[in-house]
mmCIF file of C-alpha atoms and ligand atoms in Angstrom:
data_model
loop_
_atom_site.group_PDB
_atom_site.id
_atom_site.type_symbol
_atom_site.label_atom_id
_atom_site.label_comp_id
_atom_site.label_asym_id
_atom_site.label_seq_id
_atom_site.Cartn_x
_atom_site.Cartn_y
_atom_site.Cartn_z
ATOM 1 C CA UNK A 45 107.233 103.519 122.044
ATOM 2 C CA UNK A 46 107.613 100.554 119.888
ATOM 3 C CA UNK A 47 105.173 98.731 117.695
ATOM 4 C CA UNK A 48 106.115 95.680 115.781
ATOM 5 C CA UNK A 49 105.358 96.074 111.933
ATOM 6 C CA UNK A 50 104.159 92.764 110.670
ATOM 7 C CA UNK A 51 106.446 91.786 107.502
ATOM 8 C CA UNK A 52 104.719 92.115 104.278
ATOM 9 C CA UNK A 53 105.829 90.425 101.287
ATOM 10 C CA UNK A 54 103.539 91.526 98.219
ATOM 11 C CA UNK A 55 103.823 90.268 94.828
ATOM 12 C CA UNK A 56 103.451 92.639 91.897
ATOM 13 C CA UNK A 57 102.536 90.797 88.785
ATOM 14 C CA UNK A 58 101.345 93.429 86.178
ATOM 15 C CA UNK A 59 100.031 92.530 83.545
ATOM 16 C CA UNK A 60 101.591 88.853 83.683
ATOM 17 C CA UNK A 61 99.153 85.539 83.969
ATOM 18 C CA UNK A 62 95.663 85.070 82.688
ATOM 19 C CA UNK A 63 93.370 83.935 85.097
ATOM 20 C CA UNK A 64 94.007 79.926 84.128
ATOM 21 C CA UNK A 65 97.686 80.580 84.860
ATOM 22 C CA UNK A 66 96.952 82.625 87.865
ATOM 23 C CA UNK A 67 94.985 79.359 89.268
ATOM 24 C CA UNK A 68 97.849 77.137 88.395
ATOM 25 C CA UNK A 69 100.472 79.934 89.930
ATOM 26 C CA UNK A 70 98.287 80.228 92.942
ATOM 27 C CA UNK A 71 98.054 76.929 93.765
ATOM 28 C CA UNK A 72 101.956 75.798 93.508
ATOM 29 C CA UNK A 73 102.811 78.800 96.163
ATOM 30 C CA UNK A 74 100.119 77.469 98.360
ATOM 31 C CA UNK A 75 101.589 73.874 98.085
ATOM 32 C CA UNK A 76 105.254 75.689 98.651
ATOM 33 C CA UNK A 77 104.595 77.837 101.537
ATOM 34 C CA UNK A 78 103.226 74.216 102.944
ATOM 35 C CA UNK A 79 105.902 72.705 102.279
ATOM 36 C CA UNK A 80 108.351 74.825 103.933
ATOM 37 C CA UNK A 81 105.950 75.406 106.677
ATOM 38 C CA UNK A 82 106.122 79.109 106.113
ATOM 39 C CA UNK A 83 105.000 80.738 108.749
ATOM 40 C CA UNK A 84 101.976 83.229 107.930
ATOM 41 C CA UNK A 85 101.900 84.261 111.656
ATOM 42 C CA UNK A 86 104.630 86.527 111.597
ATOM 43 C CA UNK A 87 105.081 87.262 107.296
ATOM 44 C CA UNK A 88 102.482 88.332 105.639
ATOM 45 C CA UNK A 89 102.177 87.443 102.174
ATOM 46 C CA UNK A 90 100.112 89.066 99.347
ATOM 47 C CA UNK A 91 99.986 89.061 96.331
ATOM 48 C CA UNK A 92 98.466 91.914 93.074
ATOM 49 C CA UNK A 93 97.184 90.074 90.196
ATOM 50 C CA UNK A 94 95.930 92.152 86.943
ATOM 51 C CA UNK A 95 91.695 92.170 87.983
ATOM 52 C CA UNK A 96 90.602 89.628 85.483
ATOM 53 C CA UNK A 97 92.324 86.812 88.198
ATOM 54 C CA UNK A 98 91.090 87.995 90.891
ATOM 55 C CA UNK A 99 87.802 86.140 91.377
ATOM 56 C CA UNK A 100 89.558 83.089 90.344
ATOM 57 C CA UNK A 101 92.001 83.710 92.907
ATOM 58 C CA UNK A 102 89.740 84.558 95.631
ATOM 59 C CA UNK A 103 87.884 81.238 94.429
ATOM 60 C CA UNK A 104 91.080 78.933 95.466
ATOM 61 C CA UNK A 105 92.040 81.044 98.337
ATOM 62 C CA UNK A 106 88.490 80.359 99.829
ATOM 63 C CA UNK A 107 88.666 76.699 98.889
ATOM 64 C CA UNK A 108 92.210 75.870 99.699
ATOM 65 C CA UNK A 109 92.051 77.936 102.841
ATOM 66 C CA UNK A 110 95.392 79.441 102.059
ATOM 67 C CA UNK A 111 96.551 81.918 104.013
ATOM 68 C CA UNK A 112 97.443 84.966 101.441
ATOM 69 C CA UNK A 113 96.379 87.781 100.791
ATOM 70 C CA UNK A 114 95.444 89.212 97.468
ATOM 71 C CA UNK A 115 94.902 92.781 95.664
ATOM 72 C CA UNK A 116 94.226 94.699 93.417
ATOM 73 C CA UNK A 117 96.912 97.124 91.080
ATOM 74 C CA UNK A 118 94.844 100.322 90.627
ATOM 75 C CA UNK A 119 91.249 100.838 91.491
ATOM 76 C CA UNK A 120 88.843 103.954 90.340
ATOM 77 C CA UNK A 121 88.985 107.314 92.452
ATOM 78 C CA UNK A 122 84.740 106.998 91.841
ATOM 79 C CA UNK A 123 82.454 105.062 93.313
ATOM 80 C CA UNK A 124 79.889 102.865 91.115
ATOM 81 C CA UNK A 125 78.838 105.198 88.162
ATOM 82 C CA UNK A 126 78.909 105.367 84.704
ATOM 83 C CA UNK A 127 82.631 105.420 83.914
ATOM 84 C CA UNK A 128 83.569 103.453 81.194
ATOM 85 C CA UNK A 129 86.703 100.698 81.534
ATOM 86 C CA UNK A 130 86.862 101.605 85.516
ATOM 87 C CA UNK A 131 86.784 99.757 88.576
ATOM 88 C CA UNK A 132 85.146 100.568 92.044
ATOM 89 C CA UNK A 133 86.721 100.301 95.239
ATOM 90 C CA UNK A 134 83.312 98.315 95.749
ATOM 91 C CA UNK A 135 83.895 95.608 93.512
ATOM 92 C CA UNK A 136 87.317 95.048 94.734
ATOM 93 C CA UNK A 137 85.643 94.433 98.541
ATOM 94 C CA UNK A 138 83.162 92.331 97.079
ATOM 95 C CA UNK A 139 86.101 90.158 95.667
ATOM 96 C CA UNK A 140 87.643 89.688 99.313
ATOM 97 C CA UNK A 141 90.612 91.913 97.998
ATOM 98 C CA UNK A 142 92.297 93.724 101.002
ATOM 99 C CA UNK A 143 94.702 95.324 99.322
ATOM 100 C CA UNK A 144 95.397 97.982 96.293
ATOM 101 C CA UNK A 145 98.309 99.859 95.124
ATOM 102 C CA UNK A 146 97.870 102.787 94.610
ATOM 103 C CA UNK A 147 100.778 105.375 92.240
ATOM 104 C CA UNK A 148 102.967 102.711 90.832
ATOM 105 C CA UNK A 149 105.545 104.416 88.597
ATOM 106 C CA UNK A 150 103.978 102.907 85.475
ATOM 107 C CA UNK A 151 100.550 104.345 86.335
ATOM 108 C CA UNK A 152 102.217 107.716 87.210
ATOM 109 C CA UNK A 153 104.465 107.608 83.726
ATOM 110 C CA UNK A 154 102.343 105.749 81.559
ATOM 111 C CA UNK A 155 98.487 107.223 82.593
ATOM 112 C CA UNK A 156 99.659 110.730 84.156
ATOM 113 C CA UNK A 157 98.522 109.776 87.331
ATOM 114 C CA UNK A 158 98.980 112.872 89.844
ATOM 115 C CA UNK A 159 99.645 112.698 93.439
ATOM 116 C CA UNK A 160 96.306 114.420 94.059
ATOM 117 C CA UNK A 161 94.372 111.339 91.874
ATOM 118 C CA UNK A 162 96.623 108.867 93.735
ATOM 119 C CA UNK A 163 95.155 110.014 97.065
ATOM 120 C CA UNK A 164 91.674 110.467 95.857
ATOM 121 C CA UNK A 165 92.215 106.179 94.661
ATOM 122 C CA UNK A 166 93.505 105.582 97.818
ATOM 123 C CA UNK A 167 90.845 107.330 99.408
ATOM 124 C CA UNK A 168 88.211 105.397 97.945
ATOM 125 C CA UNK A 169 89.766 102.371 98.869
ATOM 126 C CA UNK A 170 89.843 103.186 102.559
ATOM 127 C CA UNK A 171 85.893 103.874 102.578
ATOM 128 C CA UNK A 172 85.631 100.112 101.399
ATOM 129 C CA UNK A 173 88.210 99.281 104.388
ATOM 130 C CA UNK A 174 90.522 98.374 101.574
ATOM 131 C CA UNK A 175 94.602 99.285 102.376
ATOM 132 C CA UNK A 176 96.243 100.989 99.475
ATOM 133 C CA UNK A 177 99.632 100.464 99.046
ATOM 134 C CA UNK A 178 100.638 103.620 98.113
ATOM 135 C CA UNK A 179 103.854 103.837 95.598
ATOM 136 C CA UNK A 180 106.405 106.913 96.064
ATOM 137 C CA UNK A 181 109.754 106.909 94.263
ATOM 138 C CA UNK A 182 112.163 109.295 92.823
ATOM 139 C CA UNK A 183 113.429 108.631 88.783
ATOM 140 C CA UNK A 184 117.226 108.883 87.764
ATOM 141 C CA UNK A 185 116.888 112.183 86.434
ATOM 142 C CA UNK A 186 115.492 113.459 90.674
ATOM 143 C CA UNK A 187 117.986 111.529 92.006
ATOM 144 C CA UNK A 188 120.663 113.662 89.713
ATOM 145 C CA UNK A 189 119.060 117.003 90.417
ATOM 146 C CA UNK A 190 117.417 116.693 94.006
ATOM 147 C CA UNK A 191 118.652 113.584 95.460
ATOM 148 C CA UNK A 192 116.989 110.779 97.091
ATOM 149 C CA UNK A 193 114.428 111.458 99.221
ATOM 150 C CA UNK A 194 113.336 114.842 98.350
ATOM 151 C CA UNK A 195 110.946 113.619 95.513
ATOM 152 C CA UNK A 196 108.837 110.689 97.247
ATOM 153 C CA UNK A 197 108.534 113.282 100.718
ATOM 154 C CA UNK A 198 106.910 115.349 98.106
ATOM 155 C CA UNK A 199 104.859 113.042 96.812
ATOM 156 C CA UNK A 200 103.723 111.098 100.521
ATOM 157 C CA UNK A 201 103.171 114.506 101.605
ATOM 158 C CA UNK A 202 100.447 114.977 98.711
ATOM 159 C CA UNK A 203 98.852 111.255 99.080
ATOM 160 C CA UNK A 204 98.177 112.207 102.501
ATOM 161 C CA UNK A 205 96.596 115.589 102.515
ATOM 162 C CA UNK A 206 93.879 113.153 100.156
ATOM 163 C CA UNK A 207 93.497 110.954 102.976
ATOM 164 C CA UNK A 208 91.560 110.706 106.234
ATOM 165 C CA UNK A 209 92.473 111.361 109.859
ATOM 166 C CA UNK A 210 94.422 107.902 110.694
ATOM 167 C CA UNK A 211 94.577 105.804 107.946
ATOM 168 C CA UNK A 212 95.800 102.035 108.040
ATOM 169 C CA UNK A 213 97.991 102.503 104.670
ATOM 170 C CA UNK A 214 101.199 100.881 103.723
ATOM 171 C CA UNK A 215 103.781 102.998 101.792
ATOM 172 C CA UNK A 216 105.941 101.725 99.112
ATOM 173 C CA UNK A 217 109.291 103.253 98.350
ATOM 174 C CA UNK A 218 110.097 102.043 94.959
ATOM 175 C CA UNK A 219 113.459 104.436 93.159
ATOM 176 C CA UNK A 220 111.738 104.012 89.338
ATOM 177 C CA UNK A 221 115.253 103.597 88.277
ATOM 178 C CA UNK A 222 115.718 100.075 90.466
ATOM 179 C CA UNK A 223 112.031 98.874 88.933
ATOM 180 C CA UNK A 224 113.115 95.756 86.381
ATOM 181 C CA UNK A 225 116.453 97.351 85.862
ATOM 182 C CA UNK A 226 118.571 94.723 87.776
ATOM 183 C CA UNK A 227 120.126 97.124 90.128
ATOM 184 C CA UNK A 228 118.206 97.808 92.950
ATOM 185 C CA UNK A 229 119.136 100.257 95.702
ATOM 186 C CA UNK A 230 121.461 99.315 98.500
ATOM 187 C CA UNK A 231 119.798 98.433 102.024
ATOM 188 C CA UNK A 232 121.981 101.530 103.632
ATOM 189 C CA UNK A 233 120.015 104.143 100.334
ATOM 190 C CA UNK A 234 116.815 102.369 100.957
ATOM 191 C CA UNK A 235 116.796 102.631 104.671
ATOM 192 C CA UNK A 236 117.782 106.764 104.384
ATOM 193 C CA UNK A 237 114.915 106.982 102.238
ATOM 194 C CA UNK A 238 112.415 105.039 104.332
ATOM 195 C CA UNK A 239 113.434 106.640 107.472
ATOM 196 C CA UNK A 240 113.216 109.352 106.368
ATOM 197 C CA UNK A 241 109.618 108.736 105.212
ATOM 198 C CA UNK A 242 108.418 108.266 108.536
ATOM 199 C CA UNK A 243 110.146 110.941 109.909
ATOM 200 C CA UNK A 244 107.863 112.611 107.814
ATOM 201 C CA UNK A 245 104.733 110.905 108.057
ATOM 202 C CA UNK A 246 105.358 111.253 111.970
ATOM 203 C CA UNK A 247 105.371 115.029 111.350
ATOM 204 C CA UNK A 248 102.332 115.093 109.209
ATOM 205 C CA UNK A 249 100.226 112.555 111.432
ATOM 206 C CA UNK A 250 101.497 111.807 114.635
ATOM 207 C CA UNK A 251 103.922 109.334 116.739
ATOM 208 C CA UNK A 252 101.197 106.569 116.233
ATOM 209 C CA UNK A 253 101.064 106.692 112.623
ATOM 210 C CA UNK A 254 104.502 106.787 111.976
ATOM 211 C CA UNK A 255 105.339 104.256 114.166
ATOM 212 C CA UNK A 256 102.478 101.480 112.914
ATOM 213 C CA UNK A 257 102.485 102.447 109.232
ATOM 214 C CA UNK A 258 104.643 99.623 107.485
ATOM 215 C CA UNK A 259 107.091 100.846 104.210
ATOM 216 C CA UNK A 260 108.432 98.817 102.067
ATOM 217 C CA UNK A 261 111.011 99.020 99.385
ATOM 218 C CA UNK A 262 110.413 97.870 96.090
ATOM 219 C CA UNK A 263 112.534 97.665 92.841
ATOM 220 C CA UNK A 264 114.810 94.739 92.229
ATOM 221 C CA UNK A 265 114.033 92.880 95.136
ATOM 222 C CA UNK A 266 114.855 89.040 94.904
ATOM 223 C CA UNK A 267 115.930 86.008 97.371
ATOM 224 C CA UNK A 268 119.743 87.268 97.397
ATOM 225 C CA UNK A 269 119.309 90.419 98.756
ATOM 226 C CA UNK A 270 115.543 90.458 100.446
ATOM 227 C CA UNK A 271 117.784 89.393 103.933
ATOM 228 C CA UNK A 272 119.525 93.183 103.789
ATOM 229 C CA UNK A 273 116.647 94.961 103.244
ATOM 230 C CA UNK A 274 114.573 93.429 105.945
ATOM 231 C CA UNK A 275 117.661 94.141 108.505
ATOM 232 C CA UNK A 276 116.503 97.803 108.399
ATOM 233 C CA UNK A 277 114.744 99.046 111.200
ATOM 234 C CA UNK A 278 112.638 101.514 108.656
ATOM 235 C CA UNK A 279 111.986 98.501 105.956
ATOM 236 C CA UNK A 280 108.927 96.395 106.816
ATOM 237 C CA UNK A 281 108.338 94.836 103.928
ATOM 238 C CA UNK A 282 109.348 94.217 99.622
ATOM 239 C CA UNK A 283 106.801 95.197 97.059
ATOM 240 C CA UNK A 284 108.227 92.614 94.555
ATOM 241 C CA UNK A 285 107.575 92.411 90.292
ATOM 242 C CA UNK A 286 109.787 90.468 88.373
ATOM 243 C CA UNK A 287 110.759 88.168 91.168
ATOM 244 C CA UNK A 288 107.625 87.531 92.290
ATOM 245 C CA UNK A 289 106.195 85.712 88.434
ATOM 246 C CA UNK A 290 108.495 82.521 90.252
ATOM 247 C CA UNK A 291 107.317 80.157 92.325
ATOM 248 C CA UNK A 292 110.539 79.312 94.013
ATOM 249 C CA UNK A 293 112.195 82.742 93.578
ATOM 250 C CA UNK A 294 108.934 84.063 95.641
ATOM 251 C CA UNK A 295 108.945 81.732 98.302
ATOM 252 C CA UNK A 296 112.421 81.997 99.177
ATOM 253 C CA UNK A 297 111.769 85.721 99.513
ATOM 254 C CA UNK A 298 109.093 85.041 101.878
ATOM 255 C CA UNK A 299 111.597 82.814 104.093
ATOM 256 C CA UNK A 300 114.013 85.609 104.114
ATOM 257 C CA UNK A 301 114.240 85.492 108.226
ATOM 258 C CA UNK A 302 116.415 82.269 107.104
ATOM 259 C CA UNK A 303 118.657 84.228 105.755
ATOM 260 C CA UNK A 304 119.084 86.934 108.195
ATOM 261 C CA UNK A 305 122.360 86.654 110.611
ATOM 262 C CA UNK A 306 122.233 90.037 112.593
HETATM 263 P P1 PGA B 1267 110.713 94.714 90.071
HETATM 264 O O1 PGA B 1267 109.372 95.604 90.140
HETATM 265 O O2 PGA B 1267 110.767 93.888 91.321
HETATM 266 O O3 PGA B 1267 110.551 93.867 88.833
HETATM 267 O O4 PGA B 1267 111.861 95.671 89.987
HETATM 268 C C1 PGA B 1267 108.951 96.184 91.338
HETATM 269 C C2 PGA B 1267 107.663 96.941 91.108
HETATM 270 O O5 PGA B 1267 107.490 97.544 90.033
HETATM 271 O O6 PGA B 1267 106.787 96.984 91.997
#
């Protein structure tokens, strides 16, 4: 059985642009991606602003028409309540967002998040039909003691008891030690990792799951070496930070099927 996995590229910005400079961001990659006459048909694009951007954002998608997709970074395990500082899954839907991520490294590290609060966010998401991207990834100090894959098996294994029967999710495999440090993992670690993801995935869920549910790798991505990645049967897809705050940098990742000579 084989399904074809849609590329996603998906633009992390943090905490990077207010929402003035996320209008004036938005608008040069819509003009780029026109300009190189990207084709949105067969790459997805999307892209995470920090929340205070997002109705701008989803104010200029609407108007310009343009054809990407936009997120949130974290979203509230609860539904509307009285929860100070927090954001429903709701409020994200009402925004047109499609997306969240869900257990990026610097929630985990810097807010504690556990694997069982990363499922119950990404749980909440689904009920608004909102995909979580859903961030796994071992640090230097795993990769010394347990190697590789051991730690995000653990932690997709967790996510997932959280989750319904069937969920449309998208997993991230992001090594914390290739986020911002300049050296990201080679395609040959990434693609033992990821395959071995839905290996495991497939056990947990079933032959359809595994095979439609798109990972992608994150940490270090940029144009120069977005073309290896993507050669990997396992790698559907770059959840991008750093390289994703340029215009040109990000739209050249986009077009990496340019740069692929199999
Ligand atoms: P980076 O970040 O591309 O700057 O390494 C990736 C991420 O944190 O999602």
């Amino acid at each position: 059985m084989t399904t074809v996995r849609k590329p996603l590229i998906a633009g992390n910005w943090k905490m990077n642009f207010d929402h003035l400079q996320a209008l004036a961001f938005v608008q040069k990659i819509g003009w780029s991606l026109n300009d190189i006459k990207h084709d949105l048909e067969n790459v997805e694009i999307v892209i995470f602003p920090p929340f205070t951007d997002l109705r701008s954002v989803q104010t200029l998608v609407d108007a310009d028409k343009l054809r990407i997709g936009y997120g949130a970074q974290d979203v509230s395990q609860h539904g509307p309540g009285a929860y100070t500082g927090e954001i429903a899954a709701e409020f994200l839907q009402k925004l047109g967002a499609q997306y969240v991520i869900t257990g990026h490294s610097e929630r985990r590290s810097y807010h504690g998040e556990s694997d069982e609060l990363i499922g119950k966010k990404s749980a909440a998401a689904l009920r608004q039909g909102i995909t979580p991207v859903i961030c796994v990834g071992e640090t230097a100090e795993d990769l010394e003691a347990h190697g590789a894959a051991a730690v995000p098996l653990q932690q997709v294994t967790a996510v997932l008891a959280e989750l319904p029967e069937n969920p449309e999710v998208v997993i991230a495999y992001e090594p914390v030690w290739a986020i911002g440090s300049g050296k990201a993992a080679t395609a040959a670690q990434a693609q033992e990792v990821c395959g071995a993801i839905r290996q495991k995935i497939t056990e947990l869920r079933g032959e359809a799951f595994g095979e439609k549910t798109r990972i992608l790798y994150g940490g270090s991505v940029k144009s120069e070496n977005i073309a290896e990645f993507m050669k990997q049967p396992d790698i559907d897809g770059a959840l991008i930070g750093g390289a994703s705050l340029k215009v040109e940098e990000f739209t050249k990742i986009a077009q990496f099927q340019k740069h692929i000579t199999v």
